[in-house]
CSV table of N, CA and C in Angstrom, one decimal:
chain,number,residue,atom,x,y,z
A,1,UNK,N,33.2,6.6,32.6
A,1,UNK,CA,33.9,5.4,32.5
A,1,UNK,C,35.2,5.5,33.3
A,2,UNK,N,36.0,6.5,33.1
A,2,UNK,CA,37.2,6.7,33.8
A,2,UNK,C,37.0,6.9,35.3
A,3,UNK,N,35.9,7.6,35.7
A,3,UNK,CA,35.6,7.8,37.1
A,3,UNK,C,35.2,6.4,37.7
A,4,UNK,N,34.5,5.6,37.0
A,4,UNK,CA,34.1,4.3,37.5
A,4,UNK,C,35.3,3.4,37.7
A,5,UNK,N,36.3,3.5,36.8
A,5,UNK,CA,37.5,2.7,36.9
A,5,UNK,C,38.3,3.2,38.1
A,6,UNK,N,38.4,4.4,38.3
A,6,UNK,CA,39.1,5.0,39.4
A,6,UNK,C,38.5,4.6,40.7
A,7,UNK,N,37.2,4.7,40.7
A,7,UNK,CA,36.4,4.3,41.9
A,7,UNK,C,36.7,2.8,42.3
A,8,UNK,N,36.7,2.0,41.3
A,8,UNK,CA,36.9,0.5,41.5
A,8,UNK,C,38.3,0.3,42.0
A,9,UNK,N,39.3,1.0,41.5
A,9,UNK,CA,40.7,0.9,42.1
A,9,UNK,C,40.7,1.3,43.5
A,10,UNK,N,40.1,2.4,43.9
A,10,UNK,CA,40.2,2.9,45.2
A,10,UNK,C,39.4,2.1,46.2
A,11,UNK,N,38.2,1.7,45.8
A,11,UNK,CA,37.3,1.1,46.8
A,11,UNK,C,37.4,-0.4,46.9
A,12,UNK,N,37.6,-1.2,45.9
A,12,UNK,CA,37.6,-2.6,46.0
A,12,UNK,C,38.6,-3.3,45.1
A,13,UNK,N,39.2,-2.6,44.2
A,13,UNK,CA,40.2,-3.1,43.3
A,13,UNK,C,39.5,-3.7,42.1
A,14,UNK,N,40.2,-3.6,41.0
A,14,UNK,CA,39.6,-4.0,39.7
A,14,UNK,C,39.3,-5.5,39.7
A,15,UNK,N,40.2,-6.3,40.2
A,15,UNK,CA,40.0,-7.8,40.1
A,15,UNK,C,38.7,-8.2,40.9
A,16,UNK,N,38.6,-7.7,42.2
A,16,UNK,CA,37.5,-8.1,43.0
A,16,UNK,C,36.2,-7.5,42.4
A,17,UNK,N,36.2,-6.3,41.8
A,17,UNK,CA,35.0,-5.8,41.2
A,17,UNK,C,34.6,-6.5,40.0
A,18,UNK,N,35.6,-7.0,39.2
A,18,UNK,CA,35.4,-7.7,38.0
A,18,UNK,C,34.8,-9.1,38.4
A,19,UNK,N,35.3,-9.7,39.4
A,19,UNK,CA,34.8,-11.0,39.9
A,19,UNK,C,33.3,-10.9,40.3
A,20,UNK,N,33.0,-9.8,41.0
A,20,UNK,CA,31.6,-9.6,41.4
A,20,UNK,C,30.7,-9.5,40.2
A,21,UNK,N,31.1,-8.7,39.2
A,21,UNK,CA,30.3,-8.5,38.0
A,21,UNK,C,30.2,-9.8,37.2
A,22,UNK,N,31.2,-10.6,37.2
A,22,UNK,CA,31.2,-11.9,36.5
A,22,UNK,C,30.2,-12.8,37.2
A,23,UNK,N,30.3,-12.9,38.5
A,23,UNK,CA,29.4,-13.7,39.3
A,23,UNK,C,28.0,-13.3,39.1
A,24,UNK,N,27.7,-12.0,39.1
A,24,UNK,CA,26.4,-11.5,38.9
A,24,UNK,C,25.8,-11.9,37.5
A,25,UNK,N,26.6,-11.8,36.5
A,25,UNK,CA,26.2,-12.2,35.2
A,25,UNK,C,25.9,-13.7,35.1
A,26,UNK,N,26.7,-14.5,35.8
A,26,UNK,CA,26.5,-15.9,35.8
A,26,UNK,C,25.1,-16.2,36.5
A,27,UNK,N,24.9,-15.5,37.6
A,27,UNK,CA,23.7,-15.7,38.4
A,27,UNK,C,22.4,-15.4,37.5
A,28,UNK,N,22.5,-14.3,36.8
A,28,UNK,CA,21.4,-13.9,35.9
A,28,UNK,C,21.3,-14.9,34.8
A,29,UNK,N,22.4,-15.3,34.2
A,29,UNK,CA,22.3,-16.3,33.1
A,29,UNK,C,21.7,-17.7,33.6
A,30,UNK,N,22.0,-18.0,34.8
A,30,UNK,CA,21.4,-19.2,35.4
A,30,UNK,C,20.0,-19.1,35.8
A,31,UNK,N,19.4,-17.9,35.7
A,31,UNK,CA,18.0,-17.8,35.9
A,31,UNK,C,17.6,-17.0,37.2
A,32,UNK,N,18.6,-16.5,37.9
A,32,UNK,CA,18.2,-15.7,39.1
A,32,UNK,C,17.5,-14.4,38.7
A,33,UNK,N,16.6,-14.0,39.6
A,33,UNK,CA,15.8,-12.8,39.3
A,33,UNK,C,15.7,-12.0,40.6
A,34,UNK,N,15.5,-10.7,40.5
A,34,UNK,CA,15.3,-9.9,41.7
A,34,UNK,C,16.4,-10.0,42.8
A,35,UNK,N,15.9,-10.2,44.0
A,35,UNK,CA,16.9,-10.2,45.2
A,35,UNK,C,17.7,-11.5,45.1
A,36,UNK,N,17.3,-12.5,44.4
A,36,UNK,CA,18.0,-13.7,44.3
A,36,UNK,C,19.3,-13.5,43.6
A,37,UNK,N,19.4,-12.6,42.7
A,37,UNK,CA,20.6,-12.3,42.0
A,37,UNK,C,21.8,-12.0,43.0
A,38,UNK,N,21.5,-11.0,43.9
A,38,UNK,CA,22.5,-10.6,44.9
A,38,UNK,C,22.9,-11.8,45.8
A,39,UNK,N,21.9,-12.5,46.3
A,39,UNK,CA,22.1,-13.6,47.2
A,39,UNK,C,23.1,-14.7,46.5
A,40,UNK,N,22.7,-15.1,45.3
A,40,UNK,CA,23.5,-16.1,44.6
A,40,UNK,C,24.9,-15.5,44.3
A,41,UNK,N,25.0,-14.3,43.9
A,41,UNK,CA,26.3,-13.7,43.7
A,41,UNK,C,27.2,-13.7,44.9
A,42,UNK,N,26.7,-13.2,46.0
A,42,UNK,CA,27.5,-13.2,47.3
A,42,UNK,C,27.9,-14.6,47.7
A,43,UNK,N,27.0,-15.6,47.6
A,43,UNK,CA,27.4,-16.9,48.1
A,43,UNK,C,28.5,-17.5,47.2
A,44,UNK,N,28.4,-17.3,45.9
A,44,UNK,CA,29.4,-17.8,45.0
A,44,UNK,C,30.7,-17.2,45.2
A,45,UNK,N,30.7,-15.9,45.5
A,45,UNK,CA,32.0,-15.2,45.8
A,45,UNK,C,32.6,-15.6,47.1
A,46,UNK,N,31.7,-15.8,48.1
A,46,UNK,CA,32.2,-16.3,49.4
A,46,UNK,C,32.8,-17.7,49.3
A,47,UNK,N,32.2,-18.5,48.5
A,47,UNK,CA,32.7,-19.9,48.4
A,47,UNK,C,33.8,-20.0,47.4
A,48,UNK,N,34.1,-18.9,46.7
A,48,UNK,CA,35.1,-18.9,45.6
A,48,UNK,C,34.8,-20.0,44.6
A,49,UNK,N,33.5,-20.1,44.3
A,49,UNK,CA,33.0,-21.1,43.3
A,49,UNK,C,32.0,-20.4,42.4
A,50,UNK,N,32.5,-19.6,41.5
A,50,UNK,CA,31.7,-18.8,40.5
A,50,UNK,C,31.6,-19.6,39.2
A,51,UNK,N,30.5,-20.4,39.2
A,51,UNK,CA,30.3,-21.3,38.1
A,51,UNK,C,28.8,-21.4,37.8
A,52,UNK,N,28.4,-21.6,36.5
A,52,UNK,CA,27.0,-21.7,36.1
A,52,UNK,C,26.3,-22.8,36.9
A,53,UNK,N,26.9,-23.9,37.0
A,53,UNK,CA,26.2,-25.0,37.7
A,53,UNK,C,26.0,-24.7,39.2
A,54,UNK,N,26.9,-24.1,39.8
A,54,UNK,CA,26.7,-23.7,41.2
A,54,UNK,C,25.6,-22.7,41.3
A,55,UNK,N,25.6,-21.8,40.4
A,55,UNK,CA,24.5,-20.8,40.4
A,55,UNK,C,23.1,-21.4,40.3
A,56,UNK,N,23.0,-22.4,39.4
A,56,UNK,CA,21.8,-23.2,39.3
A,56,UNK,C,21.4,-23.9,40.6
A,57,UNK,N,22.4,-24.5,41.2
A,57,UNK,CA,22.1,-25.2,42.5
A,57,UNK,C,21.6,-24.2,43.5
A,58,UNK,N,22.3,-23.1,43.6
A,58,UNK,CA,21.9,-22.1,44.6
A,58,UNK,C,20.5,-21.6,44.4
A,59,UNK,N,20.2,-21.3,43.1
A,59,UNK,CA,18.8,-20.8,42.8
A,59,UNK,C,17.8,-21.9,43.2
A,60,UNK,N,18.1,-23.1,42.9
A,60,UNK,CA,17.1,-24.2,43.3
A,60,UNK,C,17.0,-24.2,44.8
A,61,UNK,N,18.1,-24.1,45.6
A,61,UNK,CA,18.0,-24.2,47.0
A,61,UNK,C,17.3,-23.0,47.6
A,62,UNK,N,17.6,-21.8,47.1
A,62,UNK,CA,17.1,-20.5,47.7
A,62,UNK,C,15.7,-20.1,47.3
A,63,UNK,N,15.3,-20.6,46.1
A,63,UNK,CA,14.0,-20.2,45.6
A,63,UNK,C,12.9,-21.2,46.0
A,64,UNK,N,12.8,-21.3,47.3
A,64,UNK,CA,11.7,-22.2,47.8
A,64,UNK,C,10.7,-21.5,48.5
């Protein structure tokens, strides 16, 4: 745990790492599976729009 926290501080910072984890959890909660999880996560972070409804929209758009 301590090593993971130290790694987060050095590599990307705690806030950015936490946001990615939060976005990933939202993507999974919205129904993303497999490779779609990472795609939805990255788009939400890039758009700075990490919300359940946005994740649902992205899943619908990308899962065609």
